[in-house]
PDB file of C-alpha atoms in Angstrom:
ATOM      1  CA  UNK A 459       9.089  -7.228 -13.901  1.00 63.00           C
ATOM      2  CA  UNK A 460       9.082 -10.560 -13.144  1.00 72.00           C
ATOM      3  CA  UNK A 461      10.717 -13.561 -15.141  1.00 79.00           C
ATOM      4  CA  UNK A 462      10.256 -16.856 -16.292  1.00 87.00           C
ATOM      5  CA  UNK A 463       6.894 -19.494 -16.059  1.00 90.00           C
ATOM      6  CA  UNK A 464       5.899 -16.627 -13.095  1.00 87.00           C
ATOM      7  CA  UNK A 465       5.618 -14.261 -15.366  1.00 87.00           C
ATOM      8  CA  UNK A 466       4.257 -15.953 -18.124  1.00 90.00           C
ATOM      9  CA  UNK A 467       1.290 -17.270 -16.170  1.00 92.00           C
ATOM     10  CA  UNK A 468       0.959 -13.648 -14.582  1.00 88.00           C
ATOM     11  CA  UNK A 469       1.063 -11.793 -17.854  1.00 88.00           C
ATOM     12  CA  UNK A 470      -1.376 -14.340 -19.797  1.00 91.00           C
ATOM     13  CA  UNK A 471      -4.180 -14.418 -16.999  1.00 93.00           C
ATOM     14  CA  UNK A 472      -4.170 -10.568 -17.023  1.00 91.00           C
ATOM     15  CA  UNK A 473      -4.266 -10.129 -21.171  1.00 92.00           C
ATOM     16  CA  UNK A 474      -7.224 -12.515 -20.753  1.00 94.00           C
ATOM     17  CA  UNK A 475      -9.515 -10.427 -18.030  1.00 95.00           C
ATOM     18  CA  UNK A 476      -8.779  -7.528 -20.072  1.00 95.00           C
ATOM     19  CA  UNK A 477      -9.740  -8.601 -23.349  1.00 93.00           C
ATOM     20  CA  UNK A 478     -12.710 -10.067 -21.884  1.00 94.00           C
ATOM     21  CA  UNK A 479     -13.584  -6.431 -19.749  1.00 94.00           C
ATOM     22  CA  UNK A 480     -16.557  -4.864 -21.041  1.00 94.00           C
ATOM     23  CA  UNK A 481     -14.744  -1.381 -19.258  1.00 96.00           C
ATOM     24  CA  UNK A 482     -10.985  -1.061 -17.997  1.00 97.00           C
ATOM     25  CA  UNK A 483     -10.257   0.942 -15.005  1.00 98.00           C
ATOM     26  CA  UNK A 484      -6.553   2.517 -15.018  1.00 97.00           C
ATOM     27  CA  UNK A 485      -5.391   4.242 -11.971  1.00 97.00           C
ATOM     28  CA  UNK A 486      -3.389   7.015 -13.875  1.00 97.00           C
ATOM     29  CA  UNK A 487      -2.750   7.905 -17.540  1.00 97.00           C
ATOM     30  CA  UNK A 488       0.326   6.473 -17.081  1.00 97.00           C
ATOM     31  CA  UNK A 489      -1.021   3.137 -16.419  1.00 97.00           C
ATOM     32  CA  UNK A 490      -3.266   3.893 -19.601  1.00 97.00           C
ATOM     33  CA  UNK A 491      -0.332   3.904 -21.961  1.00 96.00           C
ATOM     34  CA  UNK A 492       0.893   0.981 -20.643  1.00 95.00           C
ATOM     35  CA  UNK A 493      -2.201  -0.819 -21.533  1.00 95.00           C
ATOM     36  CA  UNK A 494      -2.475   0.422 -24.810  1.00 96.00           C
ATOM     37  CA  UNK A 495       1.310  -0.241 -25.652  1.00 94.00           C
ATOM     38  CA  UNK A 496       1.359  -3.739 -24.418  1.00 90.00           C
ATOM     39  CA  UNK A 497      -2.682  -4.409 -25.222  1.00 92.00           C
ATOM     40  CA  UNK A 498      -2.929  -2.440 -28.294  1.00 94.00           C
ATOM     41  CA  UNK A 499      -6.034  -4.203 -29.306  1.00 94.00           C
ATOM     42  CA  UNK A 500      -7.921  -3.008 -26.442  1.00 94.00           C
ATOM     43  CA  UNK A 501     -10.562  -0.507 -27.496  1.00 94.00           C
ATOM     44  CA  UNK A 502      -9.757   2.732 -26.129  1.00 95.00           C
ATOM     45  CA  UNK A 503     -13.410   3.606 -25.291  1.00 94.00           C
ATOM     46  CA  UNK A 504     -13.698   1.342 -22.819  1.00 95.00           C
ATOM     47  CA  UNK A 505     -10.350   2.369 -20.863  1.00 97.00           C
ATOM     48  CA  UNK A 506     -11.271   4.931 -18.060  1.00 98.00           C
ATOM     49  CA  UNK A 507      -8.798   6.628 -16.033  1.00 98.00           C
ATOM     50  CA  UNK A 508      -9.927   6.914 -12.160  1.00 98.00           C
ATOM     51  CA  UNK A 509      -7.541   8.030  -9.511  1.00 98.00           C
ATOM     52  CA  UNK A 510      -7.033   6.570  -6.436  1.00 98.00           C
ATOM     53  CA  UNK A 511      -7.866   8.382  -3.384  1.00 97.00           C
ATOM     54  CA  UNK A 512      -5.731   9.017  -0.062  1.00 96.00           C
ATOM     55  CA  UNK A 513      -7.107   8.065   3.137  1.00 94.00           C
ATOM     56  CA  UNK A 514      -8.739  10.824   5.811  1.00 96.00           C
ATOM     57  CA  UNK A 515      -5.851   9.576   8.803  1.00 96.00           C
ATOM     58  CA  UNK A 516      -3.220  11.827   6.584  1.00 97.00           C
ATOM     59  CA  UNK A 517      -3.169  15.590   8.110  1.00 96.00           C
ATOM     60  CA  UNK A 518      -0.544  17.794   9.518  1.00 96.00           C
ATOM     61  CA  UNK A 519      -0.398  17.342  13.113  1.00 93.00           C
ATOM     62  CA  UNK A 520      -0.313  20.408  15.750  1.00 88.00           C
ATOM     63  CA  UNK A 521       3.327  20.324  17.260  1.00 77.00           C
ATOM     64  CA  UNK A 522       2.285  19.231  20.633  1.00 71.00           C
ATOM     65  CA  UNK A 523       0.976  15.728  18.836  1.00 78.00           C
ATOM     66  CA  UNK A 524       4.290  15.249  17.533  1.00 72.00           C
ATOM     67  CA  UNK A 525       5.499  14.764  20.574  1.00 75.00           C
ATOM     68  CA  UNK A 526       4.315  11.107  20.979  1.00 82.00           C
ATOM     69  CA  UNK A 527       6.943  10.327  18.587  1.00 88.00           C
ATOM     70  CA  UNK A 528      10.035   9.110  21.927  1.00 82.00           C
ATOM     71  CA  UNK A 529       6.788   7.909  23.191  1.00 84.00           C
ATOM     72  CA  UNK A 530       5.583   5.561  19.880  1.00 87.00           C
ATOM     73  CA  UNK A 531       9.039   5.113  18.194  1.00 89.00           C
ATOM     74  CA  UNK A 532      11.807   5.980  20.756  1.00 87.00           C
ATOM     75  CA  UNK A 533      14.583   4.631  18.808  1.00 84.00           C
ATOM     76  CA  UNK A 534      13.498   7.007  15.882  1.00 88.00           C
ATOM     77  CA  UNK A 535      13.120  10.312  18.300  1.00 82.00           C
ATOM     78  CA  UNK A 536      17.025  10.888  18.729  1.00 79.00           C
ATOM     79  CA  UNK A 537      17.814  12.801  15.414  1.00 85.00           C
ATOM     80  CA  UNK A 538      16.334  13.585  11.746  1.00 92.00           C
ATOM     81  CA  UNK A 539      15.259  10.855   9.714  1.00 95.00           C
ATOM     82  CA  UNK A 540      14.350  10.183   5.897  1.00 96.00           C
ATOM     83  CA  UNK A 541      11.376   8.028   5.259  1.00 97.00           C
ATOM     84  CA  UNK A 542      10.911   5.467   2.618  1.00 97.00           C
ATOM     85  CA  UNK A 543       7.850   3.705   2.424  1.00 96.00           C
ATOM     86  CA  UNK A 544       7.055   0.317   0.477  1.00 91.00           C
ATOM     87  CA  UNK A 545       8.415  -2.692  -0.782  1.00 89.00           C
ATOM     88  CA  UNK A 546      12.654  -2.205  -0.646  1.00 88.00           C
ATOM     89  CA  UNK A 547      13.020  -5.088  -4.396  1.00 79.00           C
ATOM     90  CA  UNK A 548      14.773  -3.423  -7.302  1.00 81.00           C
ATOM     91  CA  UNK A 549      12.916  -0.967  -9.569  1.00 86.00           C
ATOM     92  CA  UNK A 550      12.137   0.415  -5.935  1.00 92.00           C
ATOM     93  CA  UNK A 551      15.448   1.765  -5.934  1.00 94.00           C
ATOM     94  CA  UNK A 552      15.969   1.467  -2.372  1.00 94.00           C
ATOM     95  CA  UNK A 553      20.164   1.038  -2.948  1.00 93.00           C
ATOM     96  CA  UNK A 554      19.412   4.735  -4.113  1.00 95.00           C
ATOM     97  CA  UNK A 555      18.016   5.896  -0.685  1.00 95.00           C
ATOM     98  CA  UNK A 556      20.927   4.250   1.519  1.00 94.00           C
ATOM     99  CA  UNK A 557      23.330   5.940  -0.804  1.00 94.00           C
ATOM    100  CA  UNK A 558      21.844   9.551  -0.753  1.00 95.00           C
ATOM    101  CA  UNK A 559      21.163   9.541   3.214  1.00 95.00           C
ATOM    102  CA  UNK A 560      24.499   7.835   3.960  1.00 93.00           C
ATOM    103  CA  UNK A 561      25.957  11.091   2.375  1.00 93.00           C
ATOM    104  CA  UNK A 562      23.797  13.591   4.634  1.00 92.00           C
ATOM    105  CA  UNK A 563      25.489  14.049   7.964  1.00 89.00           C
ATOM    106  CA  UNK A 564      23.403  13.254  11.224  1.00 88.00           C
ATOM    107  CA  UNK A 565      20.404  11.876   9.237  1.00 92.00           C
ATOM    108  CA  UNK A 566      18.790   8.606   9.641  1.00 93.00           C
ATOM    109  CA  UNK A 567      17.093   6.315   7.338  1.00 95.00           C
ATOM    110  CA  UNK A 568      13.734   4.576   8.411  1.00 95.00           C
ATOM    111  CA  UNK A 569      12.410   2.175   6.110  1.00 95.00           C
ATOM    112  CA  UNK A 570       8.674   1.076   6.415  1.00 96.00           C
ATOM    113  CA  UNK A 571       6.704  -1.630   5.202  1.00 91.00           C
ATOM    114  CA  UNK A 572       8.457  -4.101   2.767  1.00 86.00           C
ATOM    115  CA  UNK A 573       9.309  -7.858   3.550  1.00 85.00           C
ATOM    116  CA  UNK A 574      10.770  -8.771   7.055  1.00 85.00           C
ATOM    117  CA  UNK A 575      14.642  -7.813   7.568  1.00 82.00           C
ATOM    118  CA  UNK A 576      17.112 -10.247   9.138  1.00 80.00           C
ATOM    119  CA  UNK A 577      19.316  -8.459  11.492  1.00 78.00           C
ATOM    120  CA  UNK A 578      22.572  -8.858   9.672  1.00 80.00           C
ATOM    121  CA  UNK A 579      20.951  -6.976   6.917  1.00 80.00           C
ATOM    122  CA  UNK A 580      19.804  -4.038   8.950  1.00 80.00           C
ATOM    123  CA  UNK A 581      23.335  -3.771  10.945  1.00 81.00           C
ATOM    124  CA  UNK A 582      24.951  -3.682   7.283  1.00 82.00           C
ATOM    125  CA  UNK A 583      22.251  -0.623   6.384  1.00 86.00           C
ATOM    126  CA  UNK A 584      22.968   1.163   9.626  1.00 81.00           C
ATOM    127  CA  UNK A 585      27.065   1.221   8.998  1.00 83.00           C
ATOM    128  CA  UNK A 586      25.763   2.456   5.260  1.00 84.00           C
ATOM    129  CA  UNK A 587      23.786   4.937   6.688  1.00 84.00           C
ATOM    130  CA  UNK A 588      24.896   5.910  10.081  1.00 79.00           C
ATOM    131  CA  UNK A 589      21.600   4.919  11.574  1.00 88.00           C
ATOM    132  CA  UNK A 590      18.831   2.889   9.953  1.00 91.00           C
ATOM    133  CA  UNK A 591      15.163   1.176  11.389  1.00 90.00           C
ATOM    134  CA  UNK A 592      12.612  -0.777  10.002  1.00 92.00           C
ATOM    135  CA  UNK A 593       9.151  -0.761  10.759  1.00 92.00           C
ATOM    136  CA  UNK A 594       6.317  -2.929  10.143  1.00 90.00           C
ATOM    137  CA  UNK A 595       3.045  -3.821  11.086  1.00 91.00           C
ATOM    138  CA  UNK A 596       1.794  -0.205  11.914  1.00 92.00           C
ATOM    139  CA  UNK A 597      -1.223   1.282  11.137  1.00 94.00           C
ATOM    140  CA  UNK A 598      -1.976   4.819   9.701  1.00 95.00           C
ATOM    141  CA  UNK A 599      -1.929   7.020  12.621  1.00 95.00           C
ATOM    142  CA  UNK A 600       1.515   5.844  13.414  1.00 95.00           C
ATOM    143  CA  UNK A 601       2.555   6.142   9.757  1.00 96.00           C
ATOM    144  CA  UNK A 602       0.766   9.630   9.921  1.00 96.00           C
ATOM    145  CA  UNK A 603       3.068  10.130  12.475  1.00 95.00           C
ATOM    146  CA  UNK A 604       6.468   8.988  11.242  1.00 96.00           C
ATOM    147  CA  UNK A 605       5.232  11.003   8.072  1.00 97.00           C
ATOM    148  CA  UNK A 606       4.926  14.560  10.178  1.00 96.00           C
ATOM    149  CA  UNK A 607       8.268  13.543  12.039  1.00 95.00           C
ATOM    150  CA  UNK A 608      10.316  12.913   8.802  1.00 96.00           C
ATOM    151  CA  UNK A 609      12.246  15.166   7.386  1.00 96.00           C
ATOM    152  CA  UNK A 610      11.079  14.207   3.762  1.00 97.00           C
ATOM    153  CA  UNK A 611       9.814  11.113   2.356  1.00 98.00           C
ATOM    154  CA  UNK A 612      12.097   9.685  -0.148  1.00 98.00           C
ATOM    155  CA  UNK A 613      10.505   8.012  -3.144  1.00 97.00           C
ATOM    156  CA  UNK A 614      13.268   7.336  -6.021  1.00 96.00           C
ATOM    157  CA  UNK A 615      11.389   4.522  -7.580  1.00 95.00           C
ATOM    158  CA  UNK A 616      11.498   4.252 -11.630  1.00 93.00           C
ATOM    159  CA  UNK A 617       7.697   2.874 -11.868  1.00 93.00           C
ATOM    160  CA  UNK A 618       4.999   3.150 -10.377  1.00 94.00           C
ATOM    161  CA  UNK A 619       1.186   2.566 -11.457  1.00 93.00           C
ATOM    162  CA  UNK A 620       0.085   5.289  -9.397  1.00 96.00           C
ATOM    163  CA  UNK A 621       2.143   6.152  -5.633  1.00 94.00           C
ATOM    164  CA  UNK A 622      -0.289   6.211  -2.885  1.00 95.00           C
ATOM    165  CA  UNK A 623       2.844   6.627  -0.364  1.00 97.00           C
ATOM    166  CA  UNK A 624       3.049  10.323  -2.438  1.00 97.00           C
ATOM    167  CA  UNK A 625      -0.255  11.853  -1.825  1.00 97.00           C
ATOM    168  CA  UNK A 626       0.097  10.098   1.974  1.00 98.00           C
ATOM    169  CA  UNK A 627       3.175  11.966   2.556  1.00 98.00           C
ATOM    170  CA  UNK A 628       1.838  15.162   1.240  1.00 98.00           C
ATOM    171  CA  UNK A 629      -1.675  15.037   2.765  1.00 98.00           C
ATOM    172  CA  UNK A 630       0.978  14.929   6.097  1.00 97.00           C
ATOM    173  CA  UNK A 631       2.813  18.032   5.350  1.00 97.00           C
ATOM    174  CA  UNK A 632       6.196  15.978   4.524  1.00 98.00           C
ATOM    175  CA  UNK A 633       8.001  17.176   1.078  1.00 98.00           C
ATOM    176  CA  UNK A 634       8.547  14.694  -0.856  1.00 98.00           C
ATOM    177  CA  UNK A 635      11.466  13.864  -3.070  1.00 98.00           C
ATOM    178  CA  UNK A 636      10.943  11.590  -5.944  1.00 98.00           C
ATOM    179  CA  UNK A 637      11.521  10.739  -9.882  1.00 97.00           C
ATOM    180  CA  UNK A 638       9.730  12.706 -12.646  1.00 97.00           C
ATOM    181  CA  UNK A 639       9.078   8.758 -14.208  1.00 96.00           C
ATOM    182  CA  UNK A 640       5.921   7.163 -14.742  1.00 96.00           C
ATOM    183  CA  UNK A 641       2.925   8.112 -12.697  1.00 96.00           C
ATOM    184  CA  UNK A 642       4.722   9.964 -10.190  1.00 97.00           C
ATOM    185  CA  UNK A 643       4.847  13.632 -12.045  1.00 97.00           C
ATOM    186  CA  UNK A 644       1.247  13.278 -12.858  1.00 96.00           C
ATOM    187  CA  UNK A 645       0.407  12.121  -9.202  1.00 97.00           C
ATOM    188  CA  UNK A 646       2.523  14.974  -7.572  1.00 97.00           C
ATOM    189  CA  UNK A 647       2.443  17.442 -10.144  1.00 95.00           C
ATOM    190  CA  UNK A 648       4.754  20.701  -9.012  1.00 95.00           C
ATOM    191  CA  UNK A 649       4.242  19.783  -5.138  1.00 97.00           C
ATOM    192  CA  UNK A 650       7.053  16.714  -4.648  1.00 97.00           C
ATOM    193  CA  UNK A 651      10.735  17.741  -5.485  1.00 98.00           C
ATOM    194  CA  UNK A 652      11.141  15.728  -8.772  1.00 98.00           C
ATOM    195  CA  UNK A 653      14.324  14.601 -10.245  1.00 97.00           C
ATOM    196  CA  UNK A 654      15.175  13.364 -13.835  1.00 96.00           C
ATOM    197  CA  UNK A 655      15.917   9.941 -12.676  1.00 95.00           C
ATOM    198  CA  UNK A 656      16.719   8.128  -9.775  1.00 95.00           C
ATOM    199  CA  UNK A 657      20.739   9.341 -10.042  1.00 96.00           C
ATOM    200  CA  UNK A 658      22.225   9.757  -6.336  1.00 96.00           C
ATOM    201  CA  UNK A 659      23.890  12.860  -7.111  1.00 97.00           C
ATOM    202  CA  UNK A 660      20.316  14.229  -8.339  1.00 97.00           C
ATOM    203  CA  UNK A 661      18.386  12.814  -5.327  1.00 97.00           C
ATOM    204  CA  UNK A 662      21.269  14.475  -3.025  1.00 97.00           C
ATOM    205  CA  UNK A 663      20.822  17.908  -4.266  1.00 97.00           C
ATOM    206  CA  UNK A 664      17.082  17.766  -4.201  1.00 97.00           C
ATOM    207  CA  UNK A 665      17.175  16.363  -0.515  1.00 96.00           C
ATOM    208  CA  UNK A 666      19.367  19.303   0.470  1.00 96.00           C
ATOM    209  CA  UNK A 667      17.768  21.876  -0.459  1.00 97.00           C
ATOM    210  CA  UNK A 668      15.016  21.158   2.191  1.00 97.00           C
ATOM    211  CA  UNK A 669      17.880  22.636   4.410  1.00 95.00           C
ATOM    212  CA  UNK A 670      16.120  25.967   3.360  1.00 97.00           C
ATOM    213  CA  UNK A 671      12.936  26.732   4.711  1.00 96.00           C
ATOM    214  CA  UNK A 672      11.615  28.585   1.978  1.00 97.00           C
ATOM    215  CA  UNK A 673      11.759  25.338  -0.158  1.00 97.00           C
ATOM    216  CA  UNK A 674      10.304  23.525   2.548  1.00 97.00           C
ATOM    217  CA  UNK A 675       7.388  25.404   2.948  1.00 97.00           C
ATOM    218  CA  UNK A 676       6.296  25.723   0.002  1.00 97.00           C
ATOM    219  CA  UNK A 677       6.864  21.983  -0.790  1.00 97.00           C
ATOM    220  CA  UNK A 678       4.683  21.457   2.531  1.00 97.00           C
ATOM    221  CA  UNK A 679       1.976  24.018   1.619  1.00 98.00           C
ATOM    222  CA  UNK A 680       1.917  22.937  -2.479  1.00 98.00           C
ATOM    223  CA  UNK A 681       1.683  18.931  -1.237  1.00 98.00           C
ATOM    224  CA  UNK A 682      -1.446  19.277   1.185  1.00 98.00           C
ATOM    225  CA  UNK A 683      -3.206  21.421  -1.788  1.00 98.00           C
ATOM    226  CA  UNK A 684      -2.186  18.994  -4.142  1.00 98.00           C
ATOM    227  CA  UNK A 685      -3.704  16.051  -1.853  1.00 98.00           C
ATOM    228  CA  UNK A 686      -6.628  17.761  -1.575  1.00 97.00           C
ATOM    229  CA  UNK A 687      -7.531  16.710  -5.322  1.00 96.00           C
ATOM    230  CA  UNK A 688      -7.700  13.271  -4.571  1.00 97.00           C
ATOM    231  CA  UNK A 689     -10.335  11.323  -2.760  1.00 96.00           C
ATOM    232  CA  UNK A 690     -11.634   7.908  -2.135  1.00 97.00           C
ATOM    233  CA  UNK A 691     -15.154   9.379  -2.422  1.00 97.00           C
ATOM    234  CA  UNK A 692     -14.628  10.426  -5.783  1.00 97.00           C
ATOM    235  CA  UNK A 693     -12.949   7.493  -6.992  1.00 98.00           C
ATOM    236  CA  UNK A 694     -15.985   5.527  -5.542  1.00 98.00           C
ATOM    237  CA  UNK A 695     -18.097   7.918  -7.237  1.00 98.00           C
ATOM    238  CA  UNK A 696     -16.574   7.887 -10.630  1.00 98.00           C
ATOM    239  CA  UNK A 697     -16.129   4.404 -10.290  1.00 98.00           C
ATOM    240  CA  UNK A 698     -20.516   3.243  -9.856  1.00 98.00           C
ATOM    241  CA  UNK A 699     -20.800   6.007 -12.662  1.00 97.00           C
ATOM    242  CA  UNK A 700     -18.562   3.832 -14.756  1.00 97.00           C
ATOM    243  CA  UNK A 701     -20.251   0.581 -13.852  1.00 96.00           C
ATOM    244  CA  UNK A 702     -23.490   2.276 -14.833  1.00 95.00           C
ATOM    245  CA  UNK A 703     -21.987   3.363 -18.008  1.00 94.00           C
ATOM    246  CA  UNK A 704     -20.661   0.085 -19.099  1.00 95.00           C
ATOM    247  CA  UNK A 705     -24.342  -2.010 -18.258  1.00 93.00           C
ATOM    248  CA  UNK A 706     -25.695   0.479 -20.105  1.00 92.00           C
ATOM    249  CA  UNK A 707     -23.621  -0.225 -23.230  1.00 89.00           C
ATOM    250  CA  UNK A 708     -23.412  -3.725 -22.995  1.00 87.00           C
ATOM    251  CA  UNK A 709     -27.086  -4.636 -21.839  1.00 84.00           C
ATOM    252  CA  UNK A 710     -29.391  -1.827 -22.390  1.00 80.00           C
ATOM    253  CA  UNK A 711     -29.767  -1.017 -18.779  1.00 58.00           C
ATOM    254  CA  UNK A 712     -28.402   0.899 -15.913  1.00 49.00           C
ATOM    255  CA  UNK A 713     -27.060  -0.887 -12.722  1.00 50.00           C
ATOM    256  CA  UNK A 714     -28.407   1.678 -10.497  1.00 50.00           C
TER     257      UNK A 714
END
């Protein structure tokens, strides 16, 4: 997604690393497809898909534990909010999230992470959304609290190699609204509300469906079950096994 000399240098370095590697790990089938599309000379037998995991720090909080929100984030405890996690650049479609929330009465938007936000930008977004807050520099405990307290995670990104916030939210019992694009359907399965595109109207319909308690409860239940299929332990074990496989193939011996 870069351009100019920066893209050329980055792409050249990445290509050389890939072509000289005895094995290549991709974090999703979608990433593997991209790899083989852009570098068809890569031997597919040397490519292995090993999924990322999701931290144990993310889990549903008991109702009483959610009461710490006013103490930790007093500005967020006044009314319902939608959560956006990650960078606010082009393909992440932050502008779509702003447009969706601006059409939801009584709901604010909270953005976590990304570049520092200027005061005038924050004021402009508050005017668009009704109210807006940017949170940065927080750890997993506070992020888990936000997932637990949010109306949903809105993740309108058009492209992800994996999409860890989707798993974090689901593991925390937070409904997810995202796009049926790139790796997202592979990771979220049927546990998230997925739209065909980052179209504002489509996203808005999906968001409003969460006002139905049956739909909401189903998303939460399926999300927790889906996230349980991903772990860093499994990721580490599969990675170690792949190292052994590559070593045996290249050197006739195991790293173990």
